[in-house]
Amino acid sequence: MKLERYLIGGGTLLVFLLAWELCADSGAINPLLISSPSRIAEAGAAAMSDPDFWTDVRVSANEFILGYVAAIIVGVPLGLLLGTSRRLSYIFAPFVDTLNAVPRVALLPLLIIWFGIGIWSKVAVVFLGAVIPILIAALSGVNTNEARFVAMAKSFSASRTKIFLSIILPGTVPYIFTGLKYAAGRALLGVVVGELYASTAGVGRMIADAGNMFQTDTLFFGVLIFTASGLVVVAVLDRLERRFERWRPGVGAPT
Amino acid sequence: MRRFYLQHERAILGAVGIIAFLILWEGFARGWWAELLQPLLGPQAARLQLRPIFISSPTRIARAAFDMIFVTGAIWKDFGWSGLEFTLGVALALAIGIPLGLAAGWYRRLSYAVEPFLTALNATPQVAFLPLLILWVGTGLACRVLIIVLLAVLPIAIGAVAAVRTVDARLIRVARSFSANDALLFRSIILPSSVPFLLAGARLAVGRGMIGIVVGEIYGSAAGIGAMMNQAGSRFETDKVFVGVLAIAVAGVGLVEGLRRIERRVEAWRPQVAA
């Protein structure tokens, strides 16, 4: 069963790559436009031995990590706070809703005016992209808490801190992780768009430059870097989530 | 009085928050806070006046919006372009994503075949393909439509796969035992029960489409809301940039609200199951 899945998936991928290579090598489609897997591999090998490429990777990674971590540091506590205080959530609701409705990359022209074209405008757009989903996830995690548990704890005269630490916080963990995964995609998007729009270094910059110079192979290699980072980030978050969720007794059908 | 407050607490507190924020903002631009705290902070207080070129102000934004909507009417042309891109892009994404997703949900082997591609495309920030699209089709309308398709097609397809997978198996078994063929099965069971998933996918796709508009237009385009913001930003016309942000926010909220309405309407026939 599982074997079939891998066979068919891998087979299709292989056929796709072969067809791509053939189209480019036979000249059926101009390789300048579509490159080819072998050319991309060559460009990748060349880039790996180029110190400029590693600078680009480092810049992009810094932008992602700084923005994303700041979003977690702000988003999780603020979401929990807004979730536990009804009044505060009413006051902040219009701002959160508006920011949620605007694609945060639309703020880039402003962020460039405020922070310049260096790394900080990208950190800011990554932060804004990631913080809203994290905040909303934490908030809705608190709101969907099992009311019976809270009532039960109260009748055993548990303090507010105790209730928060032992019922509300553990209950929000799955929600927060859903938010974190979604936010990771938004953060990567911020890195790419920010660098395409205005920057001096970064993998997004590399893609844009390669596009301007018709270096399609380098361009594809840059896109692959982003694909790989997206896959890695989600895999890491999945693993962390399983770790945090290990204590939880399974509900539903055994898997 | 107290009862009125309790009944409308949400709206009142929300309005208070917004008004306080706007006054704070206007005060920074006009130097109210600098003047007010002058005796307390001395010369340091001047720092509390921020140049409008950086932060604009609510009144400036309102004036710019009024100009662009009623006086010059410049915003309507941009709205027209962006709306056209959005409509074409999302329509194409629906036309590709729904059949693909439904088919991949129904035929197991097909889903195995497309899975690696969907996973890879889903992990990639799809906007990274923008320079490639520009190489292929130039910076015109086609490029912006394609980037919207690329962004919006995945949530739609994934929603459609989930829709087919979660169809009540008992319903299908009953239909089969009454010897219904695939076409009938599809029309009378799968399609109706997949509507909520398709609409949820469409709602996500609307958000992705808005991203597509902005990204496609701020990166090498001459027309549309995003292009207007890009040009205004490079001329330091901060108020116009804010008008663009607000226009996008209004359009986004409106579209999502419209889809919710449709959802409720389409779902009206469904018997309630939960409490």
GROMACS .gro file of N, CA, C and O in nm, chain A residues 64 68 71-73 76 130 133-135 137-138 173-187 233-234 237 240 244:
model
  128
   64PHE      N    1   1.457   3.581   0.837
   64PHE     CA    2   1.350   3.488   0.875
   64PHE      C    3   1.350   3.465   1.025
   64PHE      O    4   1.247   3.478   1.091
   68TYR      N    5   1.062   3.591   1.275
   68TYR     CA    6   0.974   3.483   1.321
   68TYR      C    7   0.980   3.469   1.473
   68TYR      O    8   0.877   3.456   1.539
   71ALA      N    9   0.799   3.743   1.633
   71ALA     CA   10   0.655   3.722   1.621
   71ALA      C   11   0.606   3.624   1.726
   71ALA      O   12   0.497   3.642   1.783
   72ILE      N   13   0.685   3.520   1.756
   72ILE     CA   14   0.643   3.425   1.859
   72ILE      C   15   0.645   3.493   1.996
   72ILE      O   16   0.550   3.480   2.074
   73ILE      N   17   0.751   3.570   2.021
   73ILE     CA   18   0.766   3.633   2.152
   73ILE      C   19   0.651   3.731   2.178
   73ILE      O   20   0.601   3.742   2.288
   76VAL      N   21   0.241   3.504   2.097
   76VAL     CA   22   0.185   3.405   2.190
   76VAL      C   23   0.135   3.470   2.318
   76VAL      O   24   0.017   3.454   2.354
  130ALA      N   25   0.398   3.705   1.033
  130ALA     CA   26   0.387   3.588   1.120
  130ALA      C   27   0.308   3.616   1.246
  130ALA      O   28   0.243   3.526   1.301
  133PRO      N   29  -0.119   3.551   1.247
  133PRO     CA   30  -0.169   3.414   1.263
  133PRO      C   31  -0.136   3.352   1.399
  133PRO      O   32  -0.219   3.281   1.456
  134ILE      N   33  -0.017   3.383   1.453
  134ILE     CA   34   0.019   3.326   1.584
  134ILE      C   35  -0.074   3.381   1.691
  134ILE      O   36  -0.128   3.306   1.773
  135LEU      N   37  -0.094   3.513   1.687
  135LEU     CA   38  -0.180   3.577   1.786
  135LEU      C   39  -0.322   3.520   1.779
  135LEU      O   40  -0.381   3.484   1.882
  137ALA      N   41  -0.420   3.240   1.659
  137ALA     CA   42  -0.424   3.099   1.700
  137ALA      C   43  -0.425   3.087   1.852
  137ALA      O   44  -0.505   3.011   1.909
  138ALA      N   45  -0.338   3.163   1.920
  138ALA     CA   46  -0.333   3.156   2.065
  138ALA      C   47  -0.465   3.202   2.125
  138ALA      O   48  -0.519   3.141   2.218
  173VAL      N   49  -0.194   2.457   2.324
  173VAL     CA   50  -0.073   2.415   2.251
  173VAL      C   51  -0.102   2.370   2.107
  173VAL      O   52  -0.036   2.417   2.014
  174PRO      N   53  -0.202   2.283   2.085
  174PRO     CA   54  -0.226   2.243   1.946
  174PRO      C   55  -0.261   2.362   1.856
  174PRO      O   56  -0.217   2.369   1.742
  175TYR      N   57  -0.338   2.456   1.910
  175TYR     CA   58  -0.376   2.574   1.832
  175TYR      C   59  -0.253   2.656   1.798
  175TYR      O   60  -0.236   2.702   1.686
  176ILE      N   61  -0.168   2.674   1.900
  176ILE     CA   62  -0.048   2.756   1.877
  176ILE      C   63   0.038   2.693   1.768
  176ILE      O   64   0.091   2.763   1.681
  177PHE      N   65   0.049   2.560   1.771
  177PHE     CA   66   0.132   2.497   1.668
  177PHE      C   67   0.071   2.510   1.530
  177PHE      O   68   0.144   2.531   1.432
  178THR      N   69  -0.061   2.501   1.520
  178THR     CA   70  -0.124   2.526   1.390
  178THR      C   71  -0.090   2.666   1.343
  178THR      O   72  -0.052   2.687   1.227
  179GLY      N   73  -0.100   2.763   1.435
  179GLY     CA   74  -0.067   2.901   1.400
  179GLY      C   75   0.079   2.915   1.359
  179GLY      O   76   0.111   2.984   1.264
  180LEU      N   77   0.168   2.846   1.432
  180LEU     CA   78   0.311   2.857   1.402
  180LEU      C   79   0.341   2.805   1.263
  180LEU      O   80   0.421   2.862   1.189
  181LYS      N   81   0.274   2.694   1.226
  181LYS     CA   82   0.301   2.636   1.094
  181LYS      C   83   0.253   2.730   0.983
  181LYS      O   84   0.323   2.754   0.885
  182TYR      N   85   0.134   2.784   1.004
  182TYR     CA   86   0.079   2.877   0.906
  182TYR      C   87   0.169   3.001   0.897
  182TYR      O   88   0.201   3.049   0.789
  183ALA      N   89   0.212   3.048   1.015
  183ALA     CA   90   0.295   3.168   1.021
  183ALA      C   91   0.429   3.146   0.952
  183ALA      O   92   0.485   3.240   0.895
  184ALA      N   93   0.482   3.024   0.958
  184ALA     CA   94   0.611   2.998   0.894
  184ALA      C   95   0.600   3.024   0.744
  184ALA      O   96   0.690   3.084   0.684
  185GLY      N   97   0.489   2.982   0.683
  185GLY     CA   98   0.468   3.008   0.541
  185GLY      C   99   0.463   3.157   0.513
  185GLY      O  100   0.524   3.207   0.418
  186ARG      N  101   0.390   3.229   0.601
  186ARG     CA  102   0.379   3.373   0.583
  186ARG      C  103   0.514   3.441   0.598
  186ARG      O  104   0.546   3.538   0.530
  187ALA      N  105   0.596   3.389   0.692
  187ALA     CA  106   0.726   3.449   0.716
  187ALA      C  107   0.816   3.431   0.594
  187ALA      O  108   0.884   3.524   0.550
  233VAL      N  109   1.131   2.368   0.776
  233VAL     CA  110   1.066   2.438   0.887
  233VAL      C  111   0.942   2.362   0.933
  233VAL      O  112   0.921   2.341   1.053
  234VAL      N  113   0.860   2.317   0.836
  234VAL     CA  114   0.738   2.246   0.874
  234VAL      C  115   0.773   2.114   0.942
  234VAL      O  116   0.709   2.075   1.042
  237LEU      N  117   0.872   2.186   1.300
  237LEU     CA  118   0.756   2.221   1.382
  237LEU      C  119   0.672   2.097   1.413
  237LEU      O  120   0.622   2.080   1.524
  240LEU      N  121   0.846   1.911   1.691
  240LEU     CA  122   0.827   1.981   1.819
  240LEU      C  123   0.686   1.957   1.872
  240LEU      O  124   0.665   1.931   1.990
  244PHE      N  125   0.559   1.799   2.231
  244PHE     CA  126   0.475   1.867   2.329
  244PHE      C  127   0.344   1.793   2.353
  244PHE      O  128   0.281   1.807   2.456
   0.00000   0.00000   0.00000
